Coordinates of C-alpha atoms and ligand atoms in Angstrom, one line a residue:
X17 CA -3.5 4.8 29.3
X18 CA 0.0 5.5 28.0
X19 CA 2.0 4.9 31.2
X20 CA 4.9 7.1 30.2
X21 CA 5.9 9.8 27.6
X22 CA 9.0 9.9 25.8
X23 CA 10.4 12.6 27.7
X24 CA 9.7 10.8 31.2
X25 CA 11.4 7.9 29.7
X26 CA 14.3 9.6 28.6
X27 CA 14.7 11.2 32.0
X28 CA 14.3 8.2 33.8
X29 CA 17.0 6.4 31.7
X30 CA 19.4 9.5 32.0
X31 CA 19.0 9.4 35.7
X32 CA 20.0 5.8 36.1
X33 CA 22.7 5.9 33.5
X34 CA 24.4 9.0 35.4
X35 CA 24.2 6.7 38.5
X36 CA 26.2 4.2 36.4
X37 CA 23.5 1.2 36.0
X38 CA 20.0 0.7 35.3
X39 CA 18.0 1.0 38.7
X40 CA 14.8 -1.2 38.9
X41 CA 12.6 1.7 38.3
X42 CA 14.4 2.7 35.1
X43 CA 14.2 -0.7 33.9
X44 CA 10.4 -0.9 34.6
X45 CA 10.1 2.4 32.8
X46 CA 12.1 0.8 29.8
X47 CA 9.6 -2.0 29.8
X48 CA 6.6 0.0 29.9
X49 CA 8.2 2.2 27.0
X50 CA 7.4 -1.0 24.9
X51 CA 3.9 -1.1 25.9
X52 CA 2.2 0.0 22.8
X53 CA -1.3 0.7 24.3
X54 CA -3.4 3.5 23.3
X55 CA -5.5 5.7 25.8
X56 CA -8.8 4.5 26.8
X57 CA -10.8 6.8 24.8
X58 CA -8.8 6.2 21.4
X59 CA -11.2 5.2 18.7
X60 CA -10.7 2.5 16.1
X61 CA -12.8 2.4 12.8
X62 CA -12.6 1.6 9.2
X63 CA -13.2 3.9 6.2
X64 CA -15.0 3.5 2.9
X65 CA -16.4 5.8 0.3
X66 CA -19.7 5.8 -1.6
X67 CA -18.6 5.5 -5.2
X68 CA -16.0 2.9 -4.3
X69 CA -18.4 0.4 -2.5
X70 CA -22.1 1.2 -3.2
X71 CA -22.8 0.1 -6.9
X72 CA -26.6 0.8 -7.7
X73 CA -25.9 3.7 -9.7
X74 CA -29.1 3.8 -11.4
X75 CA -31.2 3.1 -8.3
X76 CA -33.7 5.2 -6.4
X77 CA -33.1 8.4 -8.4
X78 CA -29.3 8.8 -8.1
X79 CA -27.9 11.3 -10.6
X80 CA -24.9 10.6 -12.8
X81 CA -21.6 11.7 -11.6
X82 CA -18.2 12.5 -13.0
X83 CA -16.9 9.1 -12.0
X84 CA -19.7 7.4 -13.8
X85 CA -18.8 9.4 -17.0
X86 CA -15.1 9.0 -16.4
X87 CA -15.1 5.3 -15.8
X88 CA -17.3 4.7 -18.8
X89 CA -14.9 6.6 -21.0
X90 CA -12.5 3.9 -22.6
X91 CA -9.1 4.1 -21.5
X92 CA -9.6 5.9 -18.4
X93 CA -9.7 3.2 -15.8
X94 CA -7.6 0.0 -15.6
X95 CA -9.2 -2.9 -17.1
X96 CA -12.2 -0.7 -18.1
X97 CA -13.7 -1.2 -14.7
X98 CA -16.3 1.1 -13.3
X99 CA -18.3 1.5 -10.0
X100 CA -21.8 0.3 -11.5
X101 CA -21.8 -2.7 -9.0
X102 CA -18.8 -2.3 -6.9
X103 CA -19.2 -4.0 -3.5
X104 CA -22.9 -3.7 -3.7
X105 CA -23.0 -2.2 -0.5
X106 CA -26.0 0.0 -1.3
X107 CA -28.1 -3.4 -1.0
X108 CA -25.6 -5.2 1.4
X109 CA -25.0 -2.5 3.9
X110 CA -26.4 -4.6 6.8
X111 CA -23.8 -7.2 6.1
X112 CA -21.1 -4.8 5.9
X113 CA -22.1 -3.5 9.3
X114 CA -21.8 -7.0 10.6
X115 CA -18.2 -7.2 9.4
X116 CA -17.5 -4.0 11.3
X117 CA -19.3 -5.5 14.5
X118 CA -17.2 -8.6 14.1
X119 CA -14.0 -6.4 14.2
X120 CA -15.1 -4.5 17.3
X121 CA -14.6 -1.1 15.9
X122 CA -16.1 1.9 17.7
X123 CA -16.4 4.0 14.7
X124 CA -16.9 3.8 10.7
X125 CA -16.2 6.5 8.2
X126 CA -18.5 6.5 5.2
X127 CA -19.4 9.0 2.5
X128 CA -22.6 10.1 1.1
X129 CA -23.3 10.3 -2.7
X130 CA -24.4 13.8 -3.4
X131 CA -26.1 12.7 -6.4
X132 CA -28.4 10.4 -4.5
X133 CA -29.6 13.5 -2.4
X134 CA -29.6 16.1 -5.3
X135 CA -29.3 14.2 -8.5
X136 CA -29.0 17.5 -10.3
X137 CA -26.4 18.7 -7.8
X138 CA -28.9 21.2 -6.3
X139 CA -32.7 21.8 -6.1
X140 CA -35.1 19.5 -4.6
X141 CA -33.8 16.8 -2.4
X142 CA -34.5 13.2 -3.4
X143 CA -36.4 11.4 -0.4
X144 CA -35.1 8.1 -1.4
X145 CA -31.7 9.0 -1.2
X146 CA -32.0 10.5 2.2
X147 CA -33.8 7.4 3.3
X148 CA -31.1 5.2 2.3
X149 CA -28.5 7.0 4.5
X150 CA -31.0 7.2 7.3
X151 CA -31.1 3.4 7.2
X152 CA -27.4 2.9 7.1
X153 CA -26.8 5.3 10.0
X154 CA -29.5 3.8 12.0
X155 CA -28.3 0.2 11.3
X156 CA -24.6 1.1 12.4
X157 CA -26.0 2.9 15.7
X158 CA -28.1 -0.1 16.5
X159 CA -24.9 -2.1 16.3
X160 CA -23.1 0.3 18.4
X161 CA -21.0 1.8 15.8
X162 CA -20.7 5.6 15.5
X163 CA -20.7 6.7 12.0
X164 CA -18.4 9.6 10.9
X165 CA -19.5 11.1 7.7
X166 CA -17.8 12.4 4.8
X167 CA -20.0 14.9 2.5
X168 CA -17.9 14.6 -0.6
X169 CA -15.4 11.8 -1.5
X170 CA -15.1 12.6 -5.2
X171 CA -18.3 11.7 -6.8
X172 CA -19.5 15.0 -8.1
X173 CA -23.0 15.4 -9.6
X174 CA -22.5 15.5 -13.4
X175 CA -25.5 17.9 -14.0
X176 CA -23.4 20.9 -12.3
X177 CA -22.0 23.0 -15.3
X178 CA -18.4 23.3 -15.4
X179 CA -17.7 20.9 -12.3
X180 CA -15.1 22.1 -9.9
X181 CA -14.1 24.9 -12.6
X182 CA -17.3 26.6 -11.7
X183 CA -17.3 28.7 -8.6
X184 CA -21.0 27.9 -8.0
X185 CA -20.2 24.3 -7.6
X186 CA -18.8 25.4 -4.1
X187 CA -22.0 27.0 -3.1
X188 CA -24.0 24.0 -4.3
X189 CA -21.7 21.8 -2.1
X190 CA -22.4 23.8 0.9
X191 CA -26.1 23.9 0.4
X192 CA -26.1 20.1 0.1
X193 CA -23.7 19.5 3.1
X194 CA -25.9 22.0 5.1
X195 CA -29.0 19.9 4.1
X196 CA -27.5 16.6 4.9
X197 CA -26.3 17.9 8.1
X198 CA -30.0 18.9 9.0
X199 CA -31.1 15.5 8.2
X200 CA -28.6 13.3 10.1
X201 CA -27.1 15.4 12.9
X202 CA -29.5 14.1 15.4
X203 CA -27.5 10.8 15.1
X204 CA -24.3 11.7 13.3
X205 CA -22.1 13.7 15.5
X206 CA -18.9 14.1 13.4
X207 CA -18.9 15.4 10.0
X208 CA -16.0 15.8 7.3
X209 CA -16.7 18.3 4.6
X210 CA -14.4 16.8 1.7
X211 CA -11.9 14.1 1.1
X212 CA -8.5 14.7 -0.2
X213 CA -8.5 18.2 -1.7
X214 CA -5.3 17.6 -3.8
X215 CA -6.8 14.5 -5.5
X216 CA -10.1 15.8 -6.6
X217 CA -8.6 19.2 -7.8
X218 CA -5.1 18.3 -9.2
X219 CA -5.3 14.8 -10.2
X220 CA -8.7 15.5 -11.9
X221 CA -7.7 18.7 -13.3
X222 CA -3.9 19.1 -13.6
X223 CA -2.5 15.4 -14.1
X224 CA -5.7 14.2 -15.7
X225 CA -5.6 10.8 -14.2
X226 CA -8.9 11.1 -12.3
X227 CA -12.4 12.4 -13.2
X228 CA -13.0 14.7 -15.2
X229 CA -9.5 13.9 -16.8
X230 CA -8.5 17.4 -17.6
X231 CA -5.0 19.0 -17.7
X232 CA -5.6 22.5 -17.2
X233 CA -3.1 25.3 -17.4
X234 CA -1.9 26.5 -14.1
X235 CA -4.1 29.6 -13.9
X236 CA -7.2 27.4 -14.4
X237 CA -5.7 24.8 -12.0
X238 CA -5.3 26.9 -9.3
X239 CA -8.9 28.4 -9.5
X240 CA -10.1 24.8 -9.3
X241 CA -8.1 24.4 -6.2
X242 CA -9.5 27.5 -4.8
X243 CA -13.3 26.3 -5.4
X244 CA -12.1 23.1 -3.6
X245 CA -11.2 24.8 -0.4
X246 CA -13.8 27.4 -0.8
X247 CA -16.4 24.4 -0.9
X248 CA -15.0 23.1 2.3
X249 CA -15.2 26.5 4.0
X250 CA -18.6 27.3 2.8
X251 CA -19.8 23.9 3.9
X252 CA -18.4 24.2 7.3
X253 CA -20.6 27.4 7.6
X254 CA -23.5 25.7 6.3
X255 CA -23.1 22.6 8.5
X256 CA -22.9 24.8 11.4
X257 CA -25.9 26.8 10.5
X258 CA -28.1 23.6 10.0
X259 CA -26.7 21.0 12.2
X260 CA -27.7 20.3 15.7
X261 CA -25.4 22.5 18.1
X262 CA -23.0 19.6 19.3
X263 CA -22.0 18.6 15.9
X264 CA -18.3 18.6 15.2
X265 CA -17.0 19.5 11.8
X266 CA -13.8 18.7 10.2
X267 CA -12.0 17.8 6.9
X268 CA -10.2 14.7 5.7
X269 CA -7.2 15.8 3.8
X270 CA -4.3 14.0 2.4
X271 CA -1.7 16.8 3.2
X272 CA 1.7 15.8 1.7
X273 CA 4.0 15.4 4.6
X274 CA 7.8 16.1 4.3
X275 CA 9.6 13.8 6.8
X276 CA 13.2 14.7 7.9
X277 CA 15.4 12.1 6.5
X278 CA 17.5 12.3 9.6
X279 CA 16.1 13.4 13.0
X280 CA 18.3 16.5 13.8
X281 CA 16.9 20.0 14.5
X282 CA 17.8 21.3 11.2
X283 CA 16.1 18.6 9.2
X284 CA 13.2 18.5 11.4
X285 CA 12.8 22.5 10.9
X286 CA 13.3 22.2 7.2
X287 CA 10.7 19.4 6.9
X288 CA 8.2 21.5 9.0
X289 CA 8.6 24.5 6.7
X290 CA 8.3 22.3 3.5
X291 CA 4.9 20.8 4.8
X292 CA 3.6 24.3 5.4
X293 CA 4.7 25.7 2.2
X294 CA 3.9 22.8 -0.2
X295 CA 0.3 22.5 1.1
X296 CA -0.1 26.2 0.8
X297 CA -3.1 26.0 -1.4
X298 CA -4.8 23.2 0.8
X299 CA -4.3 22.5 4.3
X300 CA -2.2 25.9 5.1
X301 CA -5.0 28.1 3.5
X302 CA -7.6 26.4 5.6
X303 CA -5.7 26.6 8.9
X304 CA -4.3 30.0 8.3
X305 CA -7.3 31.5 6.5
X306 CA -5.0 33.1 3.8
X307 CA -2.7 32.1 0.9
X308 CA 0.8 32.6 2.2
X309 CA 3.3 34.7 0.5
X310 CA 5.5 31.9 -0.8
X311 CA 2.6 30.4 -2.7
X312 CA 1.3 33.8 -4.1
X313 CA 4.7 34.7 -5.1
X314 CA 5.3 31.4 -6.9
X315 CA 2.1 31.3 -8.6
X316 CA 2.6 35.0 -9.7
X317 CA -0.3 35.9 -12.4
X318 CA -1.6 32.3 -12.1
X319 CA -2.7 32.8 -8.5
X320 CA -6.3 32.1 -7.9
X321 CA -8.9 34.8 -8.2
X322 CA -10.3 35.2 -4.7
X323 CA -13.5 37.3 -3.8
X324 CA -14.3 39.1 -0.5
X325 CA -15.3 36.7 2.3
X326 CA -13.5 33.7 0.5
X327 CA -10.6 33.5 2.8
X328 CA -12.8 34.0 5.9
X329 CA -14.8 31.1 4.9
X330 CA -12.0 28.9 4.1
X331 CA -10.2 29.6 7.3
X332 CA -13.5 28.8 9.4
X333 CA -12.3 27.2 12.7
X334 CA -12.5 23.4 12.8
X335 CA -13.4 21.0 15.6
X336 CA -11.1 18.6 14.2
X337 CA -8.6 17.9 11.5
X338 CA -8.5 14.2 10.0
X339 CA -5.5 13.2 8.0
X340 CA -5.2 10.5 5.3
X341 CA -1.6 9.3 5.8
X342 CA 0.0 6.9 3.3
X343 CA 3.2 7.8 1.9
X344 CA 6.2 10.0 3.0
X345 CA 8.3 12.6 1.0
X346 CA 11.9 12.6 2.6
X347 CA 13.4 15.9 2.8
X348 CA 16.5 17.4 3.9
X349 CA 17.8 20.9 5.0
X350 CA 20.0 22.5 2.4
X351 CA 21.4 25.8 1.5
X352 CA 18.9 26.7 -1.3
X353 CA 16.8 29.8 -0.9
X354 CA 13.9 27.5 0.5
X355 CA 16.1 25.8 3.0
X356 CA 15.1 22.2 1.8
X357 CA 14.9 19.8 -0.8
X358 CA 13.3 16.5 -1.3
X359 CA 14.7 13.1 -2.0
X360 CA 13.3 11.3 -4.9
X361 CA 11.9 7.9 -4.5
X362 CA 13.8 5.4 -6.3
X363 CA 13.2 1.8 -7.6
X364 CA 14.4 0.3 -4.4
X365 CA 12.3 2.4 -2.3
X366 CA 10.0 0.0 -0.8
X367 CA 6.3 0.1 -1.8
X368 CA 3.2 -1.9 -1.6
X369 CA 1.2 -3.1 -4.6
X370 CA 0.3 0.6 -5.6
X371 CA 3.6 1.9 -6.9
X372 CA 2.7 5.2 -5.3
X373 CA 2.3 3.7 -1.9
X374 CA 6.0 4.1 -0.5
X375 CA 6.3 2.5 2.7
X376 CA 7.7 5.0 5.3
X377 CA 5.9 4.6 8.5
X378 CA 7.6 7.7 10.3
X379 CA 5.4 9.8 8.1
X380 CA 2.5 8.7 10.4
X381 CA 4.5 10.5 13.4
X382 CA 5.7 13.3 11.7
X383 CA 2.3 14.1 10.0
X384 CA 0.6 14.2 13.4
X385 CA 3.3 16.2 14.9
X386 CA 3.9 18.8 12.1
X387 CA 0.1 19.5 11.9
X388 CA 0.0 20.0 15.6
X389 CA 3.0 22.2 15.8
X390 CA 2.0 24.3 12.9
X391 CA -1.6 24.8 13.7
X392 CA -2.4 23.3 17.0
X393 CA -5.8 21.7 16.1
X394 CA -7.9 20.7 19.2
X395 CA -8.4 17.1 17.9
X396 CA -6.7 15.1 15.1
X397 CA -7.8 11.9 13.7
X398 CA -6.2 9.5 11.1
X399 CA -9.2 9.3 8.5
X400 CA -7.5 6.9 6.3
X401 CA -4.3 4.7 6.5
X402 CA -4.0 1.2 4.8
X403 CA -2.2 -0.5 2.2
X404 CA -2.8 -2.4 -1.1
X405 CA -1.5 -6.0 -1.3
X406 CA -1.4 -8.8 -3.8
X407 CA -3.6 -10.9 -1.6
X408 CA -3.6 -14.3 -3.4
X409 CA -6.2 -16.8 -2.2
X410 CA -4.1 -19.8 -0.8
X411 CA -5.8 -22.7 1.0
X412 CA -9.0 -20.8 1.1
X413 CA -7.1 -18.1 3.0
X414 CA -5.6 -14.7 2.3
X415 CA -2.7 -14.3 4.6
X416 CA -1.7 -10.7 4.1
X417 CA 1.4 -10.7 6.1
X418 CA 2.7 -7.7 4.2
X419 CA -0.4 -5.6 5.0
X420 CA -0.2 -6.4 8.5
X421 CA 3.5 -5.4 8.6
X422 CA 2.6 -2.1 7.0
X423 CA -0.1 -1.4 9.5
X424 CA 1.8 -2.3 12.5
X425 CA 4.6 -0.2 11.6
X426 CA 2.4 2.8 10.9
X427 CA 0.3 2.4 13.9
X428 CA 3.5 2.2 16.2
X429 CA 4.4 5.7 14.8
X430 CA 0.9 7.2 15.5
X431 CA 1.5 5.5 19.1
X432 CA 4.6 7.6 19.2
X433 CA 2.6 10.8 18.4
X434 CA -0.1 9.9 21.0
X435 CA 2.6 9.0 23.8
X436 CA 4.2 12.4 23.1
X437 CA 1.0 14.1 23.9
X438 CA -0.4 15.1 20.4
X439 CA -4.0 15.2 20.3
X440 CA -4.8 12.0 18.1
X441 CA -8.0 10.6 19.0
X442 CA -8.8 8.0 16.6
X443 CA -7.8 5.9 13.6
X444 CA -9.7 4.6 10.5
X445 CA -8.2 1.8 8.5
X446 CA -8.6 2.1 4.9
X447 CA -10.3 0.0 4.0
X448 CA -13.2 -2.4 5.5
X449 CA -13.0 -4.2 2.2
X450 CA -11.6 -4.3 -1.3
X451 CA -13.4 -1.8 -3.4
X452 CA -13.1 0.4 -6.7
X453 CA -9.8 1.7 -6.5
X454 CA -10.2 4.8 -8.9
X455 CA -8.3 4.8 -11.9
X456 CA -6.9 1.3 -10.8
X457 CA -10.3 -0.1 -10.9
X458 CA -10.5 -3.3 -9.1
X459 CA -6.8 -4.3 -9.6
X460 CA -5.6 -2.9 -6.3
X461 CA -7.1 -4.5 -3.2
X462 CA -7.0 -2.3 0.2
X463 CA -9.4 -4.3 2.2
X464 CA -8.8 -6.1 5.3
X465 CA -11.9 -8.2 3.9
X466 CA -11.4 -9.8 0.5
X467 CA -14.2 -9.3 -1.7
X468 CA -14.9 -11.9 -4.7
X469 CA -16.3 -9.3 -7.1
X470 CA -18.2 -12.0 -9.0
X471 CA -20.1 -13.3 -5.9
X472 CA -19.9 -10.4 -3.6
X473 CA -18.7 -13.0 -1.0
X474 CA -16.6 -11.0 1.7
X475 CA -13.8 -13.0 3.3
X476 CA -11.7 -11.8 6.4
X477 CA -8.0 -11.6 5.6
X478 CA -5.5 -12.3 8.1
X479 CA -5.2 -8.6 8.7
X480 CA -8.7 -8.6 9.9
X481 CA -7.9 -11.0 12.6
X482 CA -5.0 -8.9 13.5
X483 CA -6.9 -5.5 13.7
X484 CA -9.6 -7.1 15.7
X485 CA -6.8 -8.2 18.4
X486 CA -5.4 -4.4 18.0
X487 CA -8.9 -3.2 18.8
X488 CA -9.4 -5.5 21.8
X489 CA -6.2 -5.0 23.4
X490 CA -6.3 -1.2 22.4
X491 CA -2.5 -1.6 21.6
X492 CA -0.2 -2.5 18.8
X493 CA 0.2 -6.3 18.7
Ligands
FCB626 C1 -7.0 7.6 -0.9 C2 -8.6 7.8 -1.1 C3 -9.4 6.5 -1.0 C4 -8.6 5.4 -1.4 C5 -7.2 5.3 -0.8 C6 -6.5 4.1 -1.1 O1 -6.5 8.7 -1.7 O2 -9.3 8.8 -0.3 O3 -10.6 6.8 -1.6 O4 -8.6 5.3 -2.8 O5 -6.5 6.5 -1.2

């Protein structure tokens, strides 16, 4: 258990300072404050996603997806890489379960490939696809590892006409999610609807750097965003309708977090306001069941078309909110109409191997705190956190001290949030092993196990040994 909250510590130190010296008990309190252990019921895990690890894209009736098409389009993915083989985890899942077991994790976050279940996106389920995930889930449970299942991690069945531009896709997703909940919820107790709304909507349809590679005008792009949150909301309803009663439903979102550049009340308030407003089309809509006025005013005639019932579905209450937390946006209070402005990242802003992965461990604390203060969710998880690193093999080892540095600092900030009483209950490290990193292909490694993609050999990096120690001690080490 966390022995002392930050407030208790401040009180203890304050009292002894007033008395002119540190008393024995204040010193003991100060020492305890450096004890970075987590509550007994805190759960550690690793995360992966279907298209990034499975391979076997033509096997057992799997239908083609947007990412199959995108990655096979010349010029779209670094090095012309694709997920045809990836980590071959479709065949090697038992070996991957052994990696997890060796780490000592209690949980594993994995995603299902929609097109293995419904090759056409909808219609008749493919028994072989269902079978596969039954085997994976059973294998994890036999090893004492609890699966947390994400229904959609970006691999959209290509047969769905119009993809996310078509609102029918949201309904098709809900039907698929409800069906898989009915198949797995006797064993899978925690389900996440979609992964990272901003990525599969905006990166795919505004920036065009992810599948399907479109750069739509604002009105159409906002409509795609709406279909994304609608898919989530309809899926929450469908999962609740078809799953066993105790199933917990949530989302894995990569909310953009605005971190106060200086921890003073005015910057803290500005950062919280920024986080709410800048995520208005995603998590804010989900948690508040409406598009806030600031968003609608800014979108003007480009605002999404919303049908009766949509916002109620989108705002369906959740059992937990899970967050993928990586890079911060620094913000300061100012006298502009919004009351805040962001501070640009510059060449000297520290980052990991992926240029977008700016190192700012404070985002871990502020992300948890802001979501808690804004919307008071019952339970929070970190559904992803991790880092890309160069990972050279030297003397047969991968000594990724840089990744350990990143993780240690972020997890220390998650500890700060837990110590202050925010309801963070678990942490999933991205990722169990190197895998297909979307538009970066295999050029960016996020794993704590190195994968030799030529032989499929998995080699634990130094960070795996470090994470194992964190889990064993249930503390930052
Ligand atoms: C997240 C994705 C995940 C992985 C990590 C590095 O945005 O959800 O699939 O690519 O980034």
